[in-house]
Amino acid sequence: MNHSKPLVGVGIAVVAALALTGCSGSGTGADDANSTDAAKLESLSIMAPFLSTNAPEEDNEIEAAVEDVIGVDLDMTWVPNASYGDKVNITLAGDDLPQVMVIQGKDPGFVRNAEAGAFWDLTDYLDDYENLKTTFPEVQRASSVNGKVYGVFRARDVMREAVIIRKDWLENVGLELPETTEDLYEIAKAFTEDDPDGNGTDDTYGLIIPKWPGTIGTNSPWDAIETWYGAGTRWTERDGELVPNFTTDEWFEAVQFERQLVEEGVVNPDYATFDSAKWNEPFLTGKGGIIIDVHSRVGQLISLVKQSDPDNFENYVDVTGNLTGPDGELYALPTSGYSGFLAIPKAQVRTEAELRGVLEVLNELNSAEAGPILNNGIEDVTYTLDGDLAVAVDDVPQALKDTVGAYAQLGTNVNGFQGYLPKQPSEYEQEMYDKRKEIETADLESAQFDPAAPYVSPTYVSKGAQLDTIVADARIQYIAGQIDLDGLEDAVELWRSSGGDDIIAEINELADADS
Amino acid sequence: MAMLDTAVTATETLTVEKQSRRRRGVRVHFTQFKWLYLLLVPGIVYFLLFRYWPMYGAIIAFKDYVPFLGIADSPWVGFAHFEDFFASPDFPRLLGNTIILALLSLLIAFPLTIIVALLLNEMRLTILKRTTQTLIYVPHFLSWTVVASLTYLLFALDIGPLLQLINGILGTDINFLADPAWFRPIIVLQDIWKNTGWGTIIFLAALAGVDQAQYEAAIIDGAGRFQRVWHITIPSIMPTIIVMLVLQMGQILNTGFEQIYLMTNSLNRSVADVFDTYVYFMGITQGSYSYSTAVGLFKAVVGVVLIFGANWVAKRFNQVGIF
């Protein structure tokens, strides 16, 4: 009952000390020398996805090299990319959180947790760190939740969309690389009907389209065509109001074009079930001739062709950028400019001092010293330098290559790419690589950025995913001929009445408040 | 009268005995059977730990659960999530799809299991019977992932042999994997292929217990093969059938997640969405833990109601039930 004041003071000190030490396998302690009061970490736990078959082994040489630079032990949890989103949601519901988590996007689960305070709001912190202060503020904003930055975004090329075409087929049917969607149609038709491989049988089609990603606005081939038609990317402005692209006339024109492609048999018939992991196969085996996807697939395809036909591999793959729509304008489909972000859960990092400690490590991770290790690997082991370009070392074991790929997931590059661009193995490949870079630069001028990217509407958080499925499924059903245009319009109407109109209102409110 | 008296006395004696046994006390009872009770302990611990303790988590269906706040600190919202669910346009579709799939399995797969068991039972050559039985229950051990992959291979456009065969014979152009009309038949067929053989085991066990003397008597009376099955075999295994049926009723909303999830795509989703896939979609991929828990809880409650209902009906008509 009768606590004396000094005792209370001691109690608070003890609690504070416990809070500082108790929560950390990271071994924190105050660092007086630092003016920003950052706790000095000894280790940092990070959860990240990996894209190869096997996760990096523990204590691998890449990790050791990174640790050398950043001066902190990394405690990595690798999760397969395919199930990463699920794992994030499950981890957040559990109590064994890492100090840093790769979050792949602003999905409802993340937003809900962030708004409840599960992650540190880094908006006012990032500028204090040399390597975390971004030179792409608009991308950082796009990655925010209504202006609150909950993570250090992972920068990606803004322009990646490309049309990849069988070069030999194009020559056989006597056509040029497409410039418009109309050209695309003609080529696809010729690839289907004019026996482009010259084997005398009707066994080819034009476009190869996989089932992934099925939802709206995920840069699928369908999305690309819709953007080219002028429907915008995900959201667009009409009469001063922000609206989802699927409410525009241009979008409806585009899906009619898509349906025509399918009806005329120029798309692989199993587009609704075809696994995206096999996307390259029909292209390589001579079943289909056009892929609409990121242009990095060009590099993949060329190296695969090279393995099977090392003498003539230059003759198979060609690439061009975004296509002009029916109104003669070029509307290029950009990426969001980031691929998720590194977020810091409060459950593990409880105090501001600890937060500063974590940010310091992330700052080091994005330094000119650590960047090349994450992006290229170890010099003279996985690559050698030729001027400013990294030359891949030939006999690097696959496991080590995969490990480099995995650690690249930690690269944020928020102030430019921290690493060396790859030197291509042959002149032709270098030529194609440069061509891709030129396409990027050219298309950037016509990019249709998503004006609603930074805004997160509460209704969208609670039921946006189900709503999106309504339109996405209707789109495929319409393309497949299961429903007619009225049915598709009904689906958009259902989207509106089940909460879509609220989402539009909320997004516009947020946008107005912002401007 | 005399006989009745004896009976009454016998009952009285029994009652007296029972009471005296009870009087001897619980302690004696436990001492006497302590080893048996010890055997019970792991089971009890298991159920408390892995079946009852997790039920604590179900209260998030009535809360606005945010992982950061934890279960205890998340705010209560009462039945809001249930109301949302029943009001959502998803509800009738999910309920319809789930019930149709469940009824198909109840009306087709379940009787088929019994029929196959009866047919197996009628096989005279033991070696043939054993071989057939083994062959048809092997698919049970394949995972749904394997079954789904096989289906995809058999029905893939352009290369699927079964697809080509059927379309060739019928002169049609059906895409079985994407056509919503074929979703349910495929699900039921997969279910039959995978589980029928396994399901026969319990009925074969029941059939083995049928009194052979009855058959002999029936043969002497001139009963034919079909008559023997109809008048002896089926009535004898009826209690087993009823028990299995009642248990099935409780599973009616459990369409199973894996199979449906693996066979779903954008073109057949309208008929494929069921409670189980919805719970996964909302809970794991969307992070709406409370909402999806509410959906799961609703499903469980319906299951319990159906079990009790079916059991009550079974007892009414047949005097057998499971409890």
Short mmCIF file of N, CA, C and O in Angstrom, two decimals, chain A residues 91-200:
data_model
loop_
_atom_site.label_atom_id
_atom_site.label_comp_id
_atom_site.label_asym_id
_atom_site.label_seq_id
_atom_site.Cartn_x
_atom_site.Cartn_y
_atom_site.Cartn_z
N THR A 91 2.79 -16.09 -39.30
CA THR A 91 3.82 -15.64 -38.38
C THR A 91 3.33 -14.46 -37.54
O THR A 91 3.57 -14.38 -36.35
N LEU A 92 2.60 -13.55 -38.20
CA LEU A 92 2.10 -12.39 -37.47
C LEU A 92 1.13 -12.80 -36.37
O LEU A 92 1.03 -12.14 -35.34
N ALA A 93 0.41 -13.89 -36.61
CA ALA A 93 -0.54 -14.35 -35.60
C ALA A 93 0.15 -15.12 -34.49
O ALA A 93 -0.42 -15.34 -33.43
N GLY A 94 1.38 -15.52 -34.70
CA GLY A 94 2.10 -16.26 -33.68
C GLY A 94 2.91 -15.30 -32.81
O GLY A 94 2.73 -14.09 -32.87
N ASP A 95 3.81 -15.85 -32.00
CA ASP A 95 4.56 -14.93 -31.16
C ASP A 95 6.06 -14.99 -31.41
O ASP A 95 6.85 -14.39 -30.71
N ASP A 96 6.43 -15.71 -32.46
CA ASP A 96 7.85 -15.83 -32.75
C ASP A 96 8.19 -15.00 -33.99
O ASP A 96 8.40 -15.53 -35.07
N LEU A 97 8.20 -13.71 -33.80
CA LEU A 97 8.42 -12.83 -34.95
C LEU A 97 9.89 -12.50 -35.10
O LEU A 97 10.62 -12.43 -34.12
N PRO A 98 10.32 -12.28 -36.35
CA PRO A 98 11.69 -11.81 -36.56
C PRO A 98 11.74 -10.30 -36.32
O PRO A 98 10.71 -9.65 -36.15
N GLN A 99 12.96 -9.75 -36.30
CA GLN A 99 13.08 -8.31 -36.10
C GLN A 99 12.81 -7.55 -37.40
O GLN A 99 12.38 -6.41 -37.37
N VAL A 100 13.10 -8.22 -38.51
CA VAL A 100 12.81 -7.61 -39.81
C VAL A 100 12.12 -8.65 -40.67
O VAL A 100 12.48 -9.82 -40.66
N MET A 101 11.08 -8.21 -41.35
CA MET A 101 10.31 -9.13 -42.18
C MET A 101 10.19 -8.56 -43.57
O MET A 101 9.84 -7.39 -43.72
N VAL A 102 10.46 -9.37 -44.58
CA VAL A 102 10.13 -8.93 -45.92
C VAL A 102 8.61 -9.04 -46.06
O VAL A 102 8.03 -10.08 -45.77
N ILE A 103 7.98 -7.93 -46.43
CA ILE A 103 6.54 -7.93 -46.69
C ILE A 103 6.39 -7.73 -48.18
O ILE A 103 6.96 -6.81 -48.75
N GLN A 104 5.65 -8.64 -48.84
CA GLN A 104 5.69 -8.60 -50.30
C GLN A 104 4.73 -7.60 -50.93
O GLN A 104 4.83 -7.30 -52.10
N GLY A 105 3.81 -7.10 -50.15
CA GLY A 105 2.91 -6.11 -50.73
C GLY A 105 1.92 -5.63 -49.69
O GLY A 105 1.85 -6.17 -48.59
N LYS A 106 1.15 -4.62 -50.07
CA LYS A 106 0.20 -4.06 -49.11
C LYS A 106 -1.09 -4.86 -49.14
O LYS A 106 -2.15 -4.34 -49.46
N ASP A 107 -1.02 -6.13 -48.84
CA ASP A 107 -2.25 -6.91 -48.84
C ASP A 107 -3.02 -6.63 -47.54
O ASP A 107 -2.46 -6.11 -46.58
N PRO A 108 -4.32 -6.99 -47.54
CA PRO A 108 -5.15 -6.62 -46.39
C PRO A 108 -4.59 -7.09 -45.06
O PRO A 108 -4.68 -6.35 -44.06
N GLY A 109 -4.03 -8.28 -45.02
CA GLY A 109 -3.50 -8.80 -43.76
C GLY A 109 -2.43 -7.88 -43.21
O GLY A 109 -2.42 -7.54 -42.02
N PHE A 110 -1.55 -7.42 -44.09
CA PHE A 110 -0.48 -6.53 -43.65
C PHE A 110 -1.05 -5.19 -43.19
O PHE A 110 -0.70 -4.70 -42.11
N VAL A 111 -1.93 -4.62 -44.00
CA VAL A 111 -2.46 -3.29 -43.67
C VAL A 111 -3.17 -3.32 -42.33
O VAL A 111 -2.99 -2.44 -41.48
N ARG A 112 -3.96 -4.38 -42.12
CA ARG A 112 -4.72 -4.49 -40.87
C ARG A 112 -3.76 -4.49 -39.68
O ARG A 112 -3.97 -3.79 -38.69
N ASN A 113 -2.70 -5.28 -39.80
CA ASN A 113 -1.72 -5.35 -38.71
C ASN A 113 -0.98 -4.04 -38.54
O ASN A 113 -0.76 -3.57 -37.43
N ALA A 114 -0.61 -3.44 -39.67
CA ALA A 114 0.16 -2.20 -39.60
C ALA A 114 -0.67 -1.12 -38.92
O ALA A 114 -0.18 -0.39 -38.05
N GLU A 115 -1.95 -1.03 -39.30
CA GLU A 115 -2.77 0.02 -38.72
C GLU A 115 -3.06 -0.22 -37.26
O GLU A 115 -3.34 0.71 -36.51
N ALA A 116 -3.00 -1.48 -36.84
CA ALA A 116 -3.19 -1.77 -35.42
C ALA A 116 -1.90 -1.53 -34.64
O ALA A 116 -1.87 -1.67 -33.42
N GLY A 117 -0.85 -1.18 -35.34
CA GLY A 117 0.40 -0.84 -34.66
C GLY A 117 1.39 -1.98 -34.55
O GLY A 117 2.25 -1.96 -33.68
N ALA A 118 1.26 -2.96 -35.42
CA ALA A 118 2.17 -4.10 -35.32
C ALA A 118 3.55 -3.79 -35.89
O ALA A 118 4.52 -4.48 -35.59
N PHE A 119 3.63 -2.77 -36.73
CA PHE A 119 4.92 -2.43 -37.33
C PHE A 119 5.29 -0.98 -37.02
O PHE A 119 4.42 -0.14 -36.81
N TRP A 120 6.57 -0.72 -36.99
CA TRP A 120 7.04 0.64 -36.78
C TRP A 120 6.71 1.50 -37.98
O TRP A 120 6.89 1.10 -39.12
N ASP A 121 6.22 2.70 -37.71
CA ASP A 121 6.02 3.68 -38.75
C ASP A 121 7.37 4.39 -38.98
O ASP A 121 7.85 5.09 -38.09
N LEU A 122 7.97 4.15 -40.14
CA LEU A 122 9.33 4.63 -40.36
C LEU A 122 9.39 5.99 -41.06
O LEU A 122 10.47 6.48 -41.39
N THR A 123 8.22 6.58 -41.28
CA THR A 123 8.15 7.82 -42.08
C THR A 123 9.19 8.85 -41.65
O THR A 123 9.87 9.44 -42.48
N ASP A 124 9.30 9.07 -40.34
CA ASP A 124 10.18 10.14 -39.88
C ASP A 124 11.59 9.66 -39.54
O ASP A 124 12.40 10.42 -39.03
N TYR A 125 11.85 8.40 -39.77
CA TYR A 125 13.16 7.87 -39.39
C TYR A 125 14.10 7.74 -40.58
O TYR A 125 15.29 7.96 -40.47
N LEU A 126 13.53 7.33 -41.74
CA LEU A 126 14.39 6.90 -42.84
C LEU A 126 15.35 7.97 -43.33
O LEU A 126 16.47 7.68 -43.73
N ASP A 127 14.90 9.24 -43.26
CA ASP A 127 15.75 10.31 -43.77
C ASP A 127 17.04 10.49 -42.97
O ASP A 127 17.99 11.11 -43.44
N ASP A 128 17.06 9.93 -41.74
CA ASP A 128 18.26 10.05 -40.92
C ASP A 128 19.38 9.13 -41.37
O ASP A 128 20.49 9.20 -40.85
N TYR A 129 19.07 8.24 -42.27
CA TYR A 129 20.08 7.25 -42.65
C TYR A 129 20.46 7.45 -44.10
O TYR A 129 19.62 7.38 -45.01
N GLU A 130 21.75 7.66 -44.28
CA GLU A 130 22.31 7.98 -45.58
C GLU A 130 21.83 7.03 -46.69
O GLU A 130 21.41 7.45 -47.76
N ASN A 131 21.88 5.73 -46.39
CA ASN A 131 21.56 4.76 -47.44
C ASN A 131 20.09 4.38 -47.47
O ASN A 131 19.67 3.57 -48.30
N LEU A 132 19.30 4.89 -46.54
CA LEU A 132 17.88 4.56 -46.54
C LEU A 132 17.05 5.74 -47.02
O LEU A 132 15.86 5.63 -47.28
N LYS A 133 17.70 6.89 -47.09
CA LYS A 133 17.01 8.08 -47.60
C LYS A 133 16.87 7.91 -49.10
O LYS A 133 17.84 7.92 -49.84
N THR A 134 15.63 7.76 -49.54
CA THR A 134 15.46 7.34 -50.92
C THR A 134 15.62 8.48 -51.92
O THR A 134 15.33 9.63 -51.61
N THR A 135 16.09 8.10 -53.09
CA THR A 135 16.11 9.06 -54.18
C THR A 135 14.89 8.86 -55.09
O THR A 135 14.76 9.49 -56.12
N PHE A 136 14.01 7.96 -54.69
CA PHE A 136 12.74 7.78 -55.42
C PHE A 136 11.57 8.01 -54.46
O PHE A 136 10.85 7.07 -54.12
N PRO A 137 11.37 9.27 -54.02
CA PRO A 137 10.33 9.51 -53.01
C PRO A 137 8.95 9.08 -53.48
O PRO A 137 8.12 8.66 -52.68
N GLU A 138 8.70 9.16 -54.80
CA GLU A 138 7.35 8.79 -55.27
C GLU A 138 7.11 7.29 -55.11
O GLU A 138 5.99 6.86 -54.83
N VAL A 139 8.18 6.49 -55.27
CA VAL A 139 8.01 5.04 -55.07
C VAL A 139 7.79 4.76 -53.58
O VAL A 139 6.94 3.96 -53.20
N GLN A 140 8.55 5.46 -52.75
CA GLN A 140 8.38 5.27 -51.30
C GLN A 140 6.95 5.61 -50.89
O GLN A 140 6.34 4.92 -50.08
N ARG A 141 6.42 6.66 -51.49
CA ARG A 141 5.04 7.05 -51.21
C ARG A 141 4.06 5.99 -51.67
O ARG A 141 3.11 5.65 -50.98
N ALA A 142 4.34 5.47 -52.87
CA ALA A 142 3.46 4.44 -53.42
C ALA A 142 3.46 3.20 -52.53
O ALA A 142 2.47 2.49 -52.43
N SER A 143 4.59 2.97 -51.86
CA SER A 143 4.67 1.79 -51.00
C SER A 143 4.07 2.04 -49.62
O SER A 143 4.00 1.15 -48.79
N SER A 144 3.66 3.28 -49.36
CA SER A 144 3.17 3.64 -48.03
C SER A 144 1.71 3.26 -47.86
O SER A 144 1.02 2.93 -48.82
N VAL A 145 1.26 3.29 -46.63
CA VAL A 145 -0.16 3.11 -46.35
C VAL A 145 -0.70 4.50 -46.02
O VAL A 145 -0.46 5.02 -44.92
N ASN A 146 -1.35 5.11 -46.98
CA ASN A 146 -1.85 6.47 -46.83
C ASN A 146 -0.79 7.43 -46.30
O ASN A 146 -1.05 8.24 -45.42
N GLY A 147 0.40 7.30 -46.82
CA GLY A 147 1.47 8.23 -46.45
C GLY A 147 2.36 7.74 -45.33
O GLY A 147 3.42 8.30 -45.10
N LYS A 148 1.91 6.71 -44.60
CA LYS A 148 2.75 6.18 -43.53
C LYS A 148 3.65 5.09 -44.10
O LYS A 148 3.16 4.08 -44.63
N VAL A 149 4.94 5.30 -43.97
CA VAL A 149 5.89 4.35 -44.54
C VAL A 149 6.20 3.26 -43.51
O VAL A 149 6.80 3.52 -42.48
N TYR A 150 5.74 2.05 -43.78
CA TYR A 150 5.93 0.97 -42.81
C TYR A 150 7.11 0.07 -43.15
O TYR A 150 7.30 -0.96 -42.53
N GLY A 151 7.87 0.46 -44.18
CA GLY A 151 9.00 -0.40 -44.52
C GLY A 151 9.93 0.26 -45.51
O GLY A 151 9.58 1.24 -46.15
N VAL A 152 11.13 -0.29 -45.57
CA VAL A 152 12.09 0.16 -46.56
C VAL A 152 11.79 -0.60 -47.84
O VAL A 152 11.93 -1.82 -47.88
N PHE A 153 11.31 0.12 -48.86
CA PHE A 153 10.86 -0.60 -50.05
C PHE A 153 12.02 -1.25 -50.79
O PHE A 153 13.16 -0.83 -50.66
N ARG A 154 11.70 -2.29 -51.53
CA ARG A 154 12.71 -2.98 -52.33
C ARG A 154 12.53 -2.52 -53.77
O ARG A 154 11.56 -2.91 -54.43
N ALA A 155 13.44 -1.68 -54.24
CA ALA A 155 13.26 -1.04 -55.53
C ALA A 155 13.34 -2.04 -56.68
O ALA A 155 14.11 -2.99 -56.64
N ARG A 156 12.51 -1.82 -57.67
CA ARG A 156 12.53 -2.64 -58.89
C ARG A 156 12.47 -1.70 -60.09
O ARG A 156 12.00 -0.58 -59.97
N ASP A 157 12.89 -2.22 -61.23
CA ASP A 157 12.78 -1.42 -62.44
C ASP A 157 11.33 -1.02 -62.65
O ASP A 157 10.43 -1.83 -62.47
N VAL A 158 11.13 0.22 -63.05
CA VAL A 158 9.77 0.70 -63.22
C VAL A 158 9.14 0.17 -64.52
O VAL A 158 7.98 -0.16 -64.58
N MET A 159 9.96 0.07 -65.56
CA MET A 159 9.42 -0.42 -66.83
C MET A 159 10.00 -1.80 -67.13
O MET A 159 11.20 -1.94 -67.30
N ARG A 160 9.15 -2.78 -67.17
CA ARG A 160 9.65 -4.14 -67.44
C ARG A 160 8.81 -4.86 -68.48
O ARG A 160 9.18 -5.92 -68.95
N GLU A 161 7.64 -4.31 -68.80
CA GLU A 161 6.72 -5.05 -69.66
C GLU A 161 7.28 -5.14 -71.07
O GLU A 161 7.81 -4.16 -71.60
N ALA A 162 7.15 -6.30 -71.66
CA ALA A 162 7.69 -6.50 -73.00
C ALA A 162 6.89 -7.55 -73.75
O ALA A 162 6.17 -8.35 -73.14
N VAL A 163 7.00 -7.51 -75.06
CA VAL A 163 6.42 -8.56 -75.88
C VAL A 163 7.59 -9.37 -76.44
O VAL A 163 8.45 -8.83 -77.13
N ILE A 164 7.62 -10.64 -76.07
CA ILE A 164 8.73 -11.51 -76.47
C ILE A 164 8.23 -12.42 -77.59
O ILE A 164 7.18 -13.05 -77.46
N ILE A 165 8.98 -12.47 -78.66
CA ILE A 165 8.47 -13.13 -79.87
C ILE A 165 9.49 -14.10 -80.45
O ILE A 165 10.70 -13.86 -80.38
N ARG A 166 9.00 -15.18 -81.04
CA ARG A 166 9.88 -16.10 -81.77
C ARG A 166 10.35 -15.40 -83.04
O ARG A 166 9.58 -15.17 -83.97
N LYS A 167 11.65 -15.08 -83.06
CA LYS A 167 12.22 -14.32 -84.17
C LYS A 167 12.14 -15.10 -85.49
O LYS A 167 11.79 -14.55 -86.53
N ASP A 168 12.45 -16.41 -85.41
CA ASP A 168 12.46 -17.21 -86.64
C ASP A 168 11.06 -17.31 -87.24
O ASP A 168 10.88 -17.29 -88.45
N TRP A 169 10.05 -17.42 -86.36
CA TRP A 169 8.68 -17.51 -86.85
C TRP A 169 8.29 -16.21 -87.55
O TRP A 169 7.63 -16.21 -88.58
N LEU A 170 8.70 -15.10 -86.93
CA LEU A 170 8.36 -13.80 -87.47
C LEU A 170 8.90 -13.69 -88.90
O LEU A 170 8.22 -13.21 -89.81
N GLU A 171 10.13 -14.18 -89.08
CA GLU A 171 10.71 -14.15 -90.42
C GLU A 171 9.94 -15.05 -91.37
O GLU A 171 9.65 -14.69 -92.50
N ASN A 172 9.60 -16.25 -90.86
CA ASN A 172 8.89 -17.21 -91.72
C ASN A 172 7.56 -16.69 -92.22
O ASN A 172 7.15 -17.00 -93.33
N VAL A 173 6.84 -15.95 -91.39
CA VAL A 173 5.54 -15.45 -91.85
C VAL A 173 5.67 -14.06 -92.46
O VAL A 173 4.68 -13.45 -92.87
N GLY A 174 6.90 -13.55 -92.52
CA GLY A 174 7.15 -12.29 -93.20
C GLY A 174 6.57 -11.08 -92.51
O GLY A 174 6.04 -10.18 -93.16
N LEU A 175 6.65 -11.06 -91.17
CA LEU A 175 6.12 -9.90 -90.44
C LEU A 175 7.23 -9.25 -89.61
O LEU A 175 8.27 -9.85 -89.35
N GLU A 176 6.96 -8.00 -89.20
CA GLU A 176 7.92 -7.26 -88.38
C GLU A 176 7.49 -7.33 -86.92
O GLU A 176 6.36 -7.72 -86.60
N LEU A 177 8.39 -6.91 -86.02
CA LEU A 177 8.02 -6.80 -84.61
C LEU A 177 6.80 -5.90 -84.47
O LEU A 177 6.67 -4.91 -85.19
N PRO A 178 5.88 -6.22 -83.54
CA PRO A 178 4.65 -5.43 -83.44
C PRO A 178 4.91 -4.06 -82.82
O PRO A 178 5.81 -3.90 -82.00
N GLU A 179 4.12 -3.09 -83.25
CA GLU A 179 4.15 -1.78 -82.60
C GLU A 179 2.81 -1.45 -81.98
O GLU A 179 2.72 -0.68 -81.05
N THR A 180 1.77 -2.02 -82.53
CA THR A 180 0.43 -1.75 -82.01
C THR A 180 -0.24 -3.06 -81.60
O THR A 180 0.23 -4.14 -81.96
N THR A 181 -1.34 -2.92 -80.88
CA THR A 181 -2.09 -4.12 -80.48
C THR A 181 -2.66 -4.80 -81.73
O THR A 181 -2.82 -6.02 -81.75
N GLU A 182 -2.95 -4.01 -82.76
CA GLU A 182 -3.43 -4.57 -84.01
C GLU A 182 -2.36 -5.47 -84.65
O GLU A 182 -2.64 -6.58 -85.12
N ASP A 183 -1.09 -4.99 -84.62
CA ASP A 183 0.02 -5.80 -85.11
C ASP A 183 0.10 -7.12 -84.33
O ASP A 183 0.33 -8.18 -84.90
N LEU A 184 -0.08 -6.98 -83.02
CA LEU A 184 0.01 -8.16 -82.16
C LEU A 184 -1.00 -9.21 -82.60
O LEU A 184 -0.70 -10.40 -82.72
N TYR A 185 -2.21 -8.73 -82.88
CA TYR A 185 -3.27 -9.62 -83.33
C TYR A 185 -2.88 -10.30 -84.64
O TYR A 185 -3.05 -11.52 -84.80
N GLU A 186 -2.35 -9.51 -85.57
CA GLU A 186 -1.98 -10.07 -86.87
C GLU A 186 -0.90 -11.14 -86.75
O GLU A 186 -0.97 -12.20 -87.36
N ILE A 187 0.10 -10.80 -85.93
CA ILE A 187 1.19 -11.77 -85.75
C ILE A 187 0.67 -13.04 -85.09
O ILE A 187 0.97 -14.16 -85.51
N ALA A 188 -0.14 -12.86 -84.04
CA ALA A 188 -0.67 -14.02 -83.33
C ALA A 188 -1.47 -14.89 -84.29
O ALA A 188 -1.41 -16.12 -84.25
N LYS A 189 -2.24 -14.24 -85.15
CA LYS A 189 -3.06 -14.96 -86.11
C LYS A 189 -2.17 -15.71 -87.12
O LYS A 189 -2.41 -16.89 -87.42
N ALA A 190 -1.15 -15.01 -87.60
CA ALA A 190 -0.24 -15.65 -88.55
C ALA A 190 0.48 -16.83 -87.90
O ALA A 190 0.66 -17.88 -88.51
N PHE A 191 0.87 -16.65 -86.66
CA PHE A 191 1.54 -17.73 -85.93
C PHE A 191 0.63 -18.93 -85.76
O PHE A 191 1.07 -20.07 -85.62
N THR A 192 -0.66 -18.68 -85.71
CA THR A 192 -1.60 -19.77 -85.52
C THR A 192 -1.95 -20.45 -86.85
O THR A 192 -2.05 -21.67 -86.93
N GLU A 193 -2.12 -19.64 -87.87
CA GLU A 193 -2.70 -20.19 -89.10
C GLU A 193 -1.71 -20.39 -90.25
O GLU A 193 -1.97 -21.17 -91.15
N ASP A 194 -0.59 -19.68 -90.22
CA ASP A 194 0.28 -19.73 -91.40
C ASP A 194 1.49 -20.65 -91.23
O ASP A 194 2.52 -20.45 -91.89
N ASP A 195 1.38 -21.61 -90.36
CA ASP A 195 2.45 -22.59 -90.18
C ASP A 195 3.83 -21.94 -90.04
O ASP A 195 4.70 -22.15 -90.88
N PRO A 196 4.02 -21.16 -88.97
CA PRO A 196 5.27 -20.40 -88.84
C PRO A 196 6.50 -21.29 -88.70
O PRO A 196 7.60 -20.85 -89.02
N ASP A 197 6.32 -22.52 -88.23
CA ASP A 197 7.50 -23.38 -88.08
C ASP A 197 7.74 -24.23 -89.32
O ASP A 197 8.68 -25.03 -89.37
N GLY A 198 6.88 -24.07 -90.30
CA GLY A 198 7.09 -24.72 -91.59
C GLY A 198 7.11 -26.24 -91.55
O GLY A 198 7.75 -26.88 -92.38
N ASN A 199 6.42 -26.85 -90.60
CA ASN A 199 6.43 -28.32 -90.55
C ASN A 199 5.21 -28.91 -91.25
O ASN A 199 4.99 -30.11 -91.22
N GLY A 200 4.40 -28.06 -91.85
CA GLY A 200 3.29 -28.55 -92.65
C GLY A 200 2.04 -28.93 -91.87
O GLY A 200 1.03 -29.28 -92.46
#
